[in-house]
């Protein structure tokens, strides 16, 4: 498949190599980490925690579309089912939050293995349709089984005590935990992308037949990437369920899959920081626009159209291209 | 009245009928998707929204201009088809050289806009569409009751489906179309205006969706989310059938409708998910789809 993400941040062309340019990613990471540590003093911590969960979700999604060229239109499946199992484990089994999050993440990983091994059997546009259809199947499943609480969802999930010791009802403690999970997830994805394994993924994105001819078992690589992405999406969903103390049908329905696509597209497909910026932009927009409620759908749609027609690199992609740096 | 596998025949054939009705919508929509994909290389995510537009057009035509069901069956698809032509001219044509997924994302955005506007202006509750007198009532066939309108829907969609098949596979215009699908540059060299053909193909595919929407209006309520519920199932149908064959799309559509109807009788809990399960099985057994060619 011949993808045309315009993400090849040009090597500094003519510009003299500088410490700033060479380390643009590290610098931005430090700025982001410091920003997130300071931010709760200026705005609602709950909003920031939710935003970090969505940012991790979008980064996980971006791992597939940005670096393997696979468009999964069903990522709500992993996010939502991660949230359900995490909420259920914390509430009904009374597990500590870290074990609850682990349960949710493991569930998402399992779903990823099953859905991924089905979806990679077809290429291109079919892949997107299969992932969407499987996610819809699991949505109907969530609607019917008792575990999920149907229309009500799982409400009043206890945040509990981390390792049985630290009370997470304390907003500051919860914030530190979410920040740690988010940064760890982000660094993990960064590590994947910059590993030899990540290079093979990019080779598959650029030219799969060629990667096959070089002897790579591309199906295996695609499946592993899919499972990693699903697992991280599940981690995001599980954490979100503990933070907002709710897992509901919204998390697992198709508009959620669309939303994560939108976040990544706005921020920039195949950029490392794009999904984070995109998810903050979209969430802020949703909060600001909650007054005009019904128009949210129209505005989201319009952003999709505008991004695809005019703005395919996304916010971070455009900046990176202008400054000729890697972000 | 008799029983089959312990199920009263009325219930069984009733569900089979509903299955065939759903199947005719699956067939019409997946046919449109296949035709559009063939020419434009784009998966039209707004297909469901355009189906909903057809139903709403029929509703609004009746409410504001007094145009009844029969004229609406022609006018609504034309209007929505025209809308499709505008979309193709102003947006989609810029995406042909890009990766498939941008077409999917753009049409997904369009679907959100259309659904949002419909919801804003018409509310999210369903609106009833009154049947024309000529199609009310029905016949008792002894083993089941057959409402006239449902019989009409099945017959009409069969006619339209096979009409489309005939036009594409057996006429000169269809030959141009198939040739342009294979090699547009060469067809242009023969002096055929391929860009106009692409535009009209998209308009036709969209009109087909709107036609299905008008037919669906009296059966289901007219509601903004009627399209998004359906389109995902139709995607699964397309994955099962493969988009390579027109006849394949029609057969798969009707077949899966029947499968779904039967599931409703024997195992109602699974009726929502059975098509997705079939999709998973087909992917395991025949990854290219029932009628697909291995790429």
Coordinates of C-alpha atoms in Angstrom, one line a residue:
Chain A
X1 CA 0.0 0.0 0.0
X2 CA 1.2 3.4 -1.0
X3 CA 0.4 5.7 1.8
X4 CA 0.8 9.4 1.5
X5 CA 1.0 10.8 5.0
X6 CA 3.0 13.9 4.6
X7 CA 4.9 13.4 7.7
X8 CA 8.4 13.0 6.5
X9 CA 9.7 16.0 8.5
X10 CA 12.5 17.1 6.1
X11 CA 16.0 16.7 7.5
X12 CA 17.2 20.2 8.3
X13 CA 17.7 21.4 4.8
X14 CA 20.7 23.7 4.6
X15 CA 20.2 24.7 8.2
X16 CA 23.2 24.1 10.3
X17 CA 22.7 21.2 12.7
X18 CA 21.9 22.6 16.1
X19 CA 21.3 21.2 19.6
X20 CA 17.7 22.5 19.5
X21 CA 16.8 20.9 16.2
X22 CA 18.4 17.5 17.0
X23 CA 16.7 17.2 20.3
X24 CA 13.3 18.7 19.4
X25 CA 11.4 15.7 20.7
X26 CA 13.2 15.6 24.0
X27 CA 12.7 19.3 24.5
X28 CA 9.0 19.1 23.8
X29 CA 8.6 16.1 26.0
X30 CA 10.2 18.0 28.9
X31 CA 8.0 21.0 28.3
X32 CA 4.9 18.7 28.2
X33 CA 5.8 16.9 31.4
X34 CA 6.5 20.2 33.3
X35 CA 3.3 21.7 31.8
X36 CA 1.3 18.7 33.1
X37 CA 2.8 18.9 36.5
X38 CA 2.0 22.6 36.8
X39 CA -1.3 22.6 35.0
X40 CA -3.6 21.4 37.9
X41 CA -2.8 24.6 39.8
X42 CA -4.4 26.6 37.0
X43 CA -7.3 24.4 35.8
X44 CA -9.6 21.6 36.8
X45 CA -7.5 18.5 37.7
X46 CA -10.4 16.2 36.8
X47 CA -10.5 17.7 33.3
X48 CA -6.8 17.2 32.9
X49 CA -6.9 13.6 34.1
X50 CA -9.7 12.8 31.6
X51 CA -7.7 14.6 28.9
X52 CA -4.6 12.6 29.7
X53 CA -6.6 9.3 29.4
X54 CA -7.9 10.4 26.0
X55 CA -4.5 11.6 24.9
X56 CA -3.1 8.1 25.7
X57 CA -6.0 6.6 23.8
X58 CA -5.2 8.7 20.8
X59 CA -1.5 7.9 21.0
X60 CA -2.3 4.2 21.0
X61 CA -4.5 4.7 18.0
X62 CA -1.8 6.7 16.3
X63 CA 0.6 3.9 16.7
X64 CA -1.5 1.9 14.2
X65 CA -2.5 4.5 11.7
X66 CA 0.6 6.7 11.9
X67 CA 3.3 4.1 11.9
X68 CA 1.8 1.0 10.3
X69 CA -0.7 2.7 8.1
X70 CA -3.7 0.7 9.5
X71 CA -6.9 2.6 10.1
X72 CA -8.8 1.0 12.9
X73 CA -12.3 2.4 13.0
X74 CA -13.2 0.3 16.1
X75 CA -10.8 1.4 18.8
X76 CA -13.7 2.1 21.2
X77 CA -13.9 -1.6 21.6
X78 CA -10.6 -1.7 23.6
X79 CA -11.1 1.6 25.3
X80 CA -14.7 0.7 26.3
X81 CA -14.2 -2.9 27.3
X82 CA -11.0 -1.9 29.2
X83 CA -13.2 0.6 31.1
X84 CA -15.9 -2.0 31.8
X85 CA -13.6 -4.6 33.2
X86 CA -11.6 -2.2 35.2
X87 CA -14.8 -0.7 36.7
X88 CA -16.2 -4.1 37.4
X89 CA -13.1 -5.4 39.0
X90 CA -12.9 -2.4 41.3
X91 CA -16.5 -2.4 42.2
X92 CA -17.7 -6.0 42.3
X93 CA -14.5 -7.8 43.1
X94 CA -13.2 -5.0 45.3
X95 CA -9.7 -5.1 43.7
X96 CA -7.3 -2.3 44.4
X97 CA -7.1 0.3 41.5
X98 CA -3.8 -0.9 40.1
X99 CA -5.1 -4.5 39.8
X100 CA -8.4 -3.2 38.4
X101 CA -6.6 -1.3 35.7
X102 CA -4.5 -4.3 35.0
X103 CA -7.6 -6.4 34.6
X104 CA -9.1 -3.9 32.1
X105 CA -5.9 -3.7 30.2
X106 CA -5.5 -7.5 30.0
X107 CA -9.1 -7.7 28.7
X108 CA -8.4 -5.1 26.0
X109 CA -5.2 -7.0 25.0
X110 CA -7.2 -10.3 24.7
X111 CA -9.8 -8.5 22.5
X112 CA -7.0 -7.1 20.5
X113 CA -5.5 -10.5 19.8
X114 CA -8.9 -11.9 18.6
X115 CA -10.0 -8.8 16.6
X116 CA -6.5 -8.2 15.2
X117 CA -6.0 -11.7 13.9
X118 CA -9.3 -11.4 12.1
X119 CA -8.8 -7.9 10.7
X120 CA -5.3 -8.3 9.4
X121 CA -6.6 -11.0 7.0
X122 CA -7.8 -8.2 4.7
X123 CA -6.0 -5.0 3.6
X124 CA -6.6 -1.4 3.1
X125 CA -10.2 -0.2 3.3
X126 CA -11.6 -3.6 4.3
X127 CA -9.4 -3.4 7.4
X128 CA -11.2 -0.3 8.6
X129 CA -14.6 -1.8 7.9
X130 CA -13.8 -5.1 9.7
X131 CA -12.5 -3.3 12.8
X132 CA -15.6 -1.1 12.9
X133 CA -17.9 -4.1 12.5
X134 CA -16.2 -6.1 15.2
X135 CA -16.4 -3.1 17.6
X136 CA -20.1 -2.8 16.8
X137 CA -20.6 -6.4 17.6
X138 CA -19.0 -6.0 21.0
X139 CA -21.2 -2.9 21.5
X140 CA -24.3 -5.0 21.1
X141 CA -22.7 -7.6 23.4
X142 CA -22.2 -4.9 26.0
X143 CA -25.8 -3.9 25.6
X144 CA -27.0 -7.4 26.5
X145 CA -24.7 -8.9 29.1
X146 CA -25.3 -8.3 32.8
X147 CA -21.7 -7.4 33.6
X148 CA -21.8 -4.0 31.9
X149 CA -25.0 -2.8 33.5
X150 CA -26.7 -2.2 30.1
X151 CA -28.0 1.3 29.6
X152 CA -26.9 2.4 33.1
X153 CA -23.3 1.4 32.8
X154 CA -21.2 0.8 35.9
X155 CA -21.7 3.8 38.1
X156 CA -20.0 4.9 41.3
X157 CA -16.9 2.9 40.8
X158 CA -14.7 3.2 43.9
X159 CA -11.3 4.7 43.3
X160 CA -9.9 2.7 46.2
X161 CA -6.5 2.6 47.7
X162 CA -3.4 2.3 45.5
X163 CA -1.5 -0.8 46.6
X164 CA -3.9 -0.8 49.5
X165 CA -2.2 2.2 51.0
X166 CA -2.7 5.5 49.2
X167 CA -6.3 6.9 49.1
X168 CA -7.1 7.9 45.6
X169 CA -10.1 9.9 46.6
X170 CA -7.5 12.5 47.2
X171 CA -7.4 14.4 43.9
X172 CA -3.6 15.1 44.1
X173 CA -2.8 11.4 44.6
X174 CA -5.1 10.4 41.7
X175 CA -3.5 13.1 39.5
X176 CA 0.0 11.8 40.1
X177 CA -1.1 8.3 39.3
X178 CA -2.7 9.3 36.0
X179 CA 0.2 11.5 35.1
X180 CA 2.6 8.5 35.7
X181 CA 0.5 6.2 33.6
X182 CA 0.2 8.7 30.8
X183 CA 3.9 9.5 30.7
X184 CA 4.8 5.8 31.0
X185 CA 2.4 4.9 28.1
X186 CA 3.8 7.7 26.0
X187 CA 7.4 6.8 26.6
X188 CA 6.6 3.1 25.8
X189 CA 5.0 4.2 22.5
X190 CA 8.1 6.4 21.7
X191 CA 10.3 3.4 22.5
X192 CA 8.3 1.2 20.1
X193 CA 8.5 3.7 17.3
X194 CA 12.2 4.2 17.6
X195 CA 13.1 0.5 18.0
X196 CA 14.1 -1.8 15.1
X197 CA 10.6 -3.3 15.4
X198 CA 9.2 0.2 14.8
X199 CA 11.4 0.6 11.7
X200 CA 9.9 -2.6 10.3
X201 CA 6.4 -1.2 11.0
X202 CA 7.2 2.0 9.1
X203 CA 8.6 -0.1 6.2
X204 CA 5.2 -2.0 6.1
X205 CA 3.4 1.4 6.0
X206 CA 5.5 2.6 3.1
X207 CA 5.5 -0.5 1.1
X208 CA 4.2 -3.8 2.4
X209 CA 5.0 -6.0 -0.6
X210 CA 8.6 -4.8 -0.4
X211 CA 8.8 -5.6 3.3
X212 CA 7.5 -9.1 2.6
X213 CA 10.1 -9.5 -0.2
X214 CA 12.8 -8.6 2.3
X215 CA 11.7 -11.6 4.4
X216 CA 9.6 -9.9 7.1
X217 CA 6.6 -11.8 8.2
X218 CA 4.5 -8.6 7.9
X219 CA 1.3 -10.2 9.2
X220 CA 3.0 -11.0 12.5
X221 CA 4.4 -7.5 12.8
X222 CA 0.9 -6.0 12.1
X223 CA -0.7 -8.3 14.6
X224 CA 1.8 -7.4 17.4
X225 CA 1.4 -3.7 16.6
X226 CA -2.4 -4.1 16.7
X227 CA -2.3 -5.9 20.1
X228 CA 0.1 -3.2 21.5
X229 CA -2.2 -0.5 20.3
X230 CA -5.3 -2.2 21.7
X231 CA -3.6 -2.9 25.0
X232 CA -2.6 0.8 25.4
X233 CA -6.1 1.9 24.4
X234 CA -7.4 -0.5 27.1
X235 CA -5.0 1.0 29.6
X236 CA -6.4 4.5 28.8
X237 CA -10.0 3.2 29.2
X238 CA -9.3 1.4 32.4
X239 CA -7.6 4.4 34.0
X240 CA -10.5 6.6 32.8
X241 CA -13.0 4.3 34.5
X242 CA -11.2 4.7 37.8
X243 CA -10.8 8.5 37.4
X244 CA -14.3 9.5 36.5
X245 CA -15.8 6.4 38.4
X246 CA -18.0 5.4 35.4
X247 CA -17.9 3.0 32.6
X248 CA -20.8 3.3 30.1
X249 CA -22.0 2.5 26.6
X250 CA -20.7 5.8 25.4
X251 CA -17.1 4.4 25.9
X252 CA -17.7 1.4 23.6
X253 CA -20.0 2.8 20.9
X254 CA -18.9 3.9 17.4
X255 CA -18.9 7.7 18.0
X256 CA -16.0 7.1 20.4
X257 CA -14.1 5.3 17.7
X258 CA -14.7 8.3 15.5
X259 CA -13.7 10.7 18.2
X260 CA -10.2 9.2 18.6
X261 CA -9.7 9.3 14.8
X262 CA -10.7 13.0 14.9
X263 CA -8.3 13.7 17.8
X264 CA -5.4 12.1 16.0
X265 CA -6.2 13.7 12.7
X266 CA -6.4 17.2 14.2
X267 CA -3.1 16.8 16.0
X268 CA -1.4 15.1 13.1
X269 CA -1.3 11.5 11.9
X270 CA 2.1 9.9 12.4
X271 CA 3.5 12.6 14.7
X272 CA 4.5 11.7 18.2
X273 CA 2.9 14.7 20.0
X274 CA 0.0 15.3 17.6
X275 CA -2.5 12.9 19.2
X276 CA -1.9 14.6 22.6
X277 CA -2.5 18.1 21.2
X278 CA -5.5 16.9 19.2
X279 CA -7.2 15.3 22.2
X280 CA -6.7 18.4 24.3
X281 CA -8.1 20.6 21.5
X282 CA -11.1 18.3 20.9
X283 CA -11.9 18.0 24.7
X284 CA -11.6 21.7 25.3
X285 CA -13.9 22.3 22.3
X286 CA -16.5 19.9 23.7
X287 CA -16.5 21.6 27.1
X288 CA -16.8 25.0 25.5
X289 CA -19.5 23.9 23.2
X290 CA -21.6 22.0 25.6
X291 CA -23.9 25.1 25.6
X292 CA -24.7 24.5 21.9
X293 CA -25.1 20.8 22.5
X294 CA -26.7 19.7 19.4
X295 CA -24.2 21.4 17.1
X296 CA -21.3 19.3 18.5
X297 CA -21.9 16.6 15.9
X298 CA -22.0 19.1 13.0
X299 CA -18.8 20.9 14.2
X300 CA -17.0 17.6 14.6
X301 CA -18.0 16.6 11.1
X302 CA -16.9 20.0 9.8
X303 CA -13.5 19.6 11.4
X304 CA -13.1 16.2 9.8
X305 CA -13.9 17.6 6.4
X306 CA -11.6 20.6 6.9
X307 CA -8.8 18.5 8.1
X308 CA -9.0 16.1 5.2
X309 CA -9.3 18.7 2.5
X310 CA -7.0 21.5 3.7
X311 CA -5.0 20.4 6.7
X312 CA -3.9 16.8 6.3
X313 CA -0.8 17.2 8.4
X314 CA -2.7 18.4 11.5
X315 CA -1.5 21.0 14.0
X316 CA 1.8 19.4 15.0
X317 CA 2.5 18.1 11.5
X318 CA 2.2 21.7 10.1
X319 CA 4.4 23.1 12.8
X320 CA 7.0 20.4 12.3
X321 CA 7.0 21.0 8.6
X322 CA 7.3 24.8 9.0
X323 CA 10.2 24.5 11.5
X324 CA 11.7 21.5 9.7
X325 CA 12.0 19.5 12.9
X326 CA 10.7 16.1 14.1
X327 CA 7.9 16.3 16.5
Chain B
X1 CA -51.7 -22.8 10.9
X2 CA -48.9 -25.4 11.4
X3 CA -45.6 -25.6 13.1
X4 CA -42.0 -26.0 11.9
X5 CA -39.4 -27.0 14.5
X6 CA -41.9 -26.0 17.2
X7 CA -42.2 -22.5 15.8
X8 CA -45.6 -21.4 14.5
X9 CA -45.5 -20.9 10.8
X10 CA -46.9 -17.4 11.1
X11 CA -44.0 -16.3 13.3
X12 CA -41.4 -18.1 11.1
X13 CA -42.5 -16.7 7.8
X14 CA -43.2 -13.3 9.4
X15 CA -39.5 -13.1 10.5
X16 CA -38.4 -14.5 7.1
X17 CA -40.3 -11.6 5.5
X18 CA -38.7 -9.1 7.8
X19 CA -35.4 -10.7 6.9
X20 CA -36.0 -10.3 3.2
X21 CA -37.0 -6.6 3.7
X22 CA -33.9 -5.9 5.7
X23 CA -32.0 -7.9 3.1
X24 CA -33.3 -5.7 0.3
X25 CA -32.0 -2.6 2.1
X26 CA -28.6 -4.3 2.7
X27 CA -28.5 -5.3 -1.0
X28 CA -29.4 -1.8 -2.3
X29 CA -26.9 -0.1 0.0
X30 CA -24.0 -2.5 -0.5
X31 CA -24.7 -2.3 -4.2
X32 CA -24.3 1.4 -4.1
X33 CA -21.1 1.1 -2.0
X34 CA -19.7 -1.3 -4.5
X35 CA -20.5 0.8 -7.5
X36 CA -19.0 3.9 -5.9
X37 CA -15.9 2.0 -4.7
X38 CA -15.4 0.6 -8.2
X39 CA -15.2 4.0 -9.8
X40 CA -14.0 6.3 -7.1
X41 CA -11.9 4.0 -4.9
X42 CA -13.6 5.6 -2.0
X43 CA -15.7 3.9 0.7
X44 CA -18.7 6.2 1.1
X45 CA -19.2 6.4 4.8
X46 CA -22.0 8.9 4.4
X47 CA -24.0 6.2 2.5
X48 CA -26.1 5.7 5.6
X49 CA -26.6 9.4 6.1
X50 CA -27.7 9.7 2.5
X51 CA -30.2 6.8 3.0
X52 CA -31.5 8.8 5.9
X53 CA -31.7 11.9 3.7
X54 CA -33.8 10.0 1.3
X55 CA -36.3 9.1 4.0
X56 CA -36.3 12.7 5.3
X57 CA -36.8 14.1 1.8
X58 CA -39.8 11.9 1.3
X59 CA -41.2 13.1 4.7
X60 CA -40.6 16.8 4.0
X61 CA -42.0 16.5 0.5
X62 CA -45.2 15.1 1.9
X63 CA -45.4 17.6 4.6
X64 CA -44.6 20.8 2.7
X65 CA -45.4 20.2 -0.9
X66 CA -48.0 17.5 -0.5
X67 CA -46.1 15.2 -2.9
X68 CA -47.0 11.7 -1.9
X69 CA -45.1 8.4 -1.9
X70 CA -45.0 7.7 -5.6
X71 CA -43.6 11.0 -6.7
X72 CA -41.2 11.0 -3.8
X73 CA -39.8 7.7 -4.9
X74 CA -38.5 9.5 -8.0
X75 CA -38.0 13.1 -6.7
X76 CA -36.2 12.3 -3.4
X77 CA -33.4 10.1 -5.0
X78 CA -32.9 12.8 -7.7
X79 CA -32.5 15.5 -5.0
X80 CA -30.2 13.5 -2.9
X81 CA -28.3 12.3 -6.0
X82 CA -27.8 16.0 -6.9
X83 CA -26.5 16.6 -3.4
X84 CA -24.0 13.8 -4.1
X85 CA -22.9 15.3 -7.4
X86 CA -22.2 18.6 -5.6
X87 CA -20.2 16.7 -2.9
X88 CA -18.2 14.9 -5.5
X89 CA -17.4 18.0 -7.5
X90 CA -16.5 20.2 -4.5
X91 CA -14.7 17.7 -2.2
X92 CA -14.2 14.1 -3.2
X93 CA -12.4 14.8 -6.5
X94 CA -9.5 16.2 -4.6
X95 CA -8.9 13.0 -2.8
X96 CA -8.5 10.5 -5.7
X97 CA -4.8 10.6 -5.7
X98 CA -4.5 10.2 -1.9
X99 CA -4.7 7.1 0.2
X100 CA -8.1 5.4 0.5
X101 CA -8.5 6.3 4.1
X102 CA -8.8 10.0 3.5
X103 CA -12.0 9.3 1.5
X104 CA -13.3 7.3 4.3
X105 CA -12.5 10.0 6.8
X106 CA -14.0 12.8 4.7
X107 CA -17.3 10.9 4.1
X108 CA -17.4 10.0 7.8
X109 CA -17.2 13.8 8.6
X110 CA -20.0 14.4 6.1
X111 CA -22.1 11.7 7.7
X112 CA -21.7 13.5 11.1
X113 CA -22.7 16.8 9.6
X114 CA -25.8 15.4 7.9
X115 CA -26.9 13.5 11.0
X116 CA -26.2 16.6 13.2
X117 CA -28.2 18.9 11.0
X118 CA -31.1 16.4 10.8
X119 CA -31.1 16.0 14.6
X120 CA -31.0 19.8 15.1
X121 CA -33.9 20.5 12.8
X122 CA -36.1 17.5 13.2
X123 CA -35.4 16.1 16.6
X124 CA -34.0 12.7 17.4
X125 CA -37.3 11.0 17.9
X126 CA -38.7 9.1 14.9
X127 CA -41.3 10.7 12.7
X128 CA -44.0 8.5 11.2
X129 CA -44.5 8.3 7.4
X130 CA -48.0 7.4 6.3
X131 CA -48.4 4.7 3.7
X132 CA -50.2 5.5 0.5
X133 CA -53.7 4.0 0.3
X134 CA -52.9 1.9 -2.7
X135 CA -50.3 -0.1 -0.7
X136 CA -52.2 -0.6 2.5
X137 CA -53.8 -3.8 3.5
X138 CA -52.4 -7.3 2.7
X139 CA -53.2 -10.9 1.8
X140 CA -53.5 -13.9 3.9
X141 CA -51.6 -16.6 2.2
X142 CA -52.7 -19.4 4.6
X143 CA -49.3 -20.0 6.2
X144 CA -48.7 -16.3 6.8
X145 CA -50.0 -12.7 6.4
X146 CA -48.3 -10.7 3.6
X147 CA -48.7 -6.9 3.9
X148 CA -48.9 -5.4 0.4
X149 CA -46.3 -2.8 1.1
X150 CA -43.7 -5.3 2.3
X151 CA -44.2 -7.4 -0.9
X152 CA -43.8 -4.2 -2.9
X153 CA -40.5 -3.3 -1.2
X154 CA -39.0 -6.7 -2.0
X155 CA -40.2 -6.7 -5.6
X156 CA -39.1 -3.1 -6.2
X157 CA -35.6 -3.6 -4.7
X158 CA -35.1 -6.8 -6.7
X159 CA -36.1 -4.9 -9.8
X160 CA -33.7 -2.0 -9.1
X161 CA -30.9 -4.3 -8.1
X162 CA -31.1 -6.4 -11.2
X163 CA -31.7 -3.3 -13.3
X164 CA -28.4 -1.9 -12.0
X165 CA -26.7 -5.3 -12.6
X166 CA -28.0 -5.3 -16.2
X167 CA -27.0 -1.7 -16.8
X168 CA -23.5 -2.3 -15.6
X169 CA -22.8 -5.8 -17.0
X170 CA -24.9 -5.8 -20.2
X171 CA -25.1 -2.3 -21.7
X172 CA -22.6 -0.2 -23.6
X173 CA -22.6 2.5 -20.9
X174 CA -21.9 -0.2 -18.4
X175 CA -19.0 -1.4 -20.5
X176 CA -17.5 2.1 -20.5
X177 CA -17.9 2.2 -16.8
X178 CA -16.2 -1.2 -16.2
X179 CA -13.4 -0.2 -18.6
X180 CA -12.9 3.1 -16.7
X181 CA -12.7 1.2 -13.5
X182 CA -9.9 -1.0 -14.9
X183 CA -8.0 1.8 -16.6
X184 CA -9.3 5.3 -16.6
X185 CA -6.4 6.8 -18.5
X186 CA -6.9 4.5 -21.5
X187 CA -10.6 5.1 -21.5
X188 CA -10.0 8.8 -21.6
X189 CA -7.7 8.4 -24.5
X190 CA -10.7 7.0 -26.4
X191 CA -12.5 10.3 -26.0
X192 CA -14.8 9.3 -23.1
X193 CA -15.3 11.9 -20.4
X194 CA -14.2 9.9 -17.4
X195 CA -14.5 12.7 -14.8
X196 CA -18.1 13.3 -15.7
X197 CA -18.7 9.5 -15.5
X198 CA -17.2 9.4 -12.0
X199 CA -19.4 12.3 -10.9
X200 CA -22.5 10.6 -12.2
X201 CA -21.5 7.3 -10.7
X202 CA -21.3 8.9 -7.3
X203 CA -24.6 10.6 -7.9
X204 CA -26.2 7.3 -8.9
X205 CA -24.8 5.4 -5.9
X206 CA -26.1 8.1 -3.6
X207 CA -29.5 8.1 -5.3
X208 CA -29.7 4.4 -4.8
X209 CA -29.2 4.9 -1.1
X210 CA -31.9 7.6 -1.0
X211 CA -34.2 5.3 -2.9
X212 CA -33.8 2.7 -0.2
X213 CA -34.4 5.5 2.3
X214 CA -37.8 6.4 0.8
X215 CA -38.8 2.8 0.7
X216 CA -37.7 2.4 4.4
X217 CA -39.7 5.5 5.5
X218 CA -43.1 3.8 5.9
X219 CA -41.6 0.7 7.6
X220 CA -39.3 2.2 10.1
X221 CA -39.9 5.6 11.6
X222 CA -37.9 8.4 9.9
X223 CA -35.1 9.3 12.3
X224 CA -31.7 10.9 12.1
X225 CA -29.8 7.9 13.4
X226 CA -31.5 5.4 11.1
X227 CA -28.5 5.6 8.7
X228 CA -25.7 5.2 11.1
X229 CA -27.2 2.1 12.7
X230 CA -27.5 0.5 9.3
X231 CA -24.3 1.5 7.6
X232 CA -22.1 -0.5 10.0
X233 CA -24.1 -3.7 9.3
X234 CA -23.8 -2.9 5.6
X235 CA -20.0 -2.6 5.9
X236 CA -20.0 -6.1 7.4
X237 CA -22.2 -7.3 4.4
X238 CA -19.7 -5.7 2.1
X239 CA -16.8 -7.5 3.8
X240 CA -18.6 -10.8 3.6
X241 CA -19.5 -10.4 -0.1
X242 CA -16.5 -8.6 -1.3
X243 CA -16.9 -5.5 -3.5
X244 CA -15.7 -7.1 -6.7
X245 CA -19.0 -8.4 -7.9
X246 CA -22.4 -6.7 -8.4
X247 CA -24.4 -9.9 -8.3
X248 CA -22.4 -11.0 -5.3
X249 CA -23.4 -7.8 -3.4
X250 CA -27.1 -8.4 -4.2
X251 CA -27.0 -12.1 -3.2
X252 CA -25.1 -11.5 0.0
X253 CA -27.4 -8.6 1.0
X254 CA -30.6 -10.7 0.6
X255 CA -29.0 -13.8 2.1
X256 CA -27.8 -12.1 5.2
X257 CA -31.2 -10.5 5.7
X258 CA -32.7 -13.9 5.7
X259 CA -30.0 -15.3 8.1
X260 CA -30.7 -12.4 10.4
X261 CA -34.5 -13.0 10.2
X262 CA -34.1 -16.7 11.1
X263 CA -31.8 -15.9 14.0
X264 CA -34.6 -13.7 15.3
X265 CA -36.8 -16.7 15.5
X266 CA -34.5 -19.4 16.8
X267 CA -32.0 -17.3 18.9
X268 CA -33.3 -13.8 19.4
X269 CA -30.5 -12.6 21.7
X270 CA -28.0 -13.0 18.8
X271 CA -30.0 -11.3 16.1
X272 CA -28.1 -8.0 16.4
X273 CA -24.7 -9.7 16.2
X274 CA -25.3 -12.6 13.8
X275 CA -24.1 -10.7 10.7
X276 CA -20.9 -9.8 12.5
X277 CA -20.3 -13.4 13.6
X278 CA -20.9 -14.5 10.0
X279 CA -18.3 -11.9 8.9
X280 CA -15.8 -13.3 11.4
X281 CA -16.4 -16.8 10.1
X282 CA -16.0 -15.8 6.5
X283 CA -12.8 -14.0 7.3
X284 CA -11.4 -17.2 8.8
X285 CA -12.6 -19.5 6.0
X286 CA -12.4 -17.3 2.9
X287 CA -10.5 -14.2 3.7
X288 CA -11.2 -12.6 0.3
X289 CA -14.9 -12.7 0.9
X290 CA -17.5 -15.0 -0.7
X291 CA -17.4 -13.3 -4.1
X292 CA -14.1 -11.6 -3.8
X293 CA -11.0 -12.2 -5.9
X294 CA -7.8 -12.5 -4.0
X295 CA -5.9 -9.2 -4.6

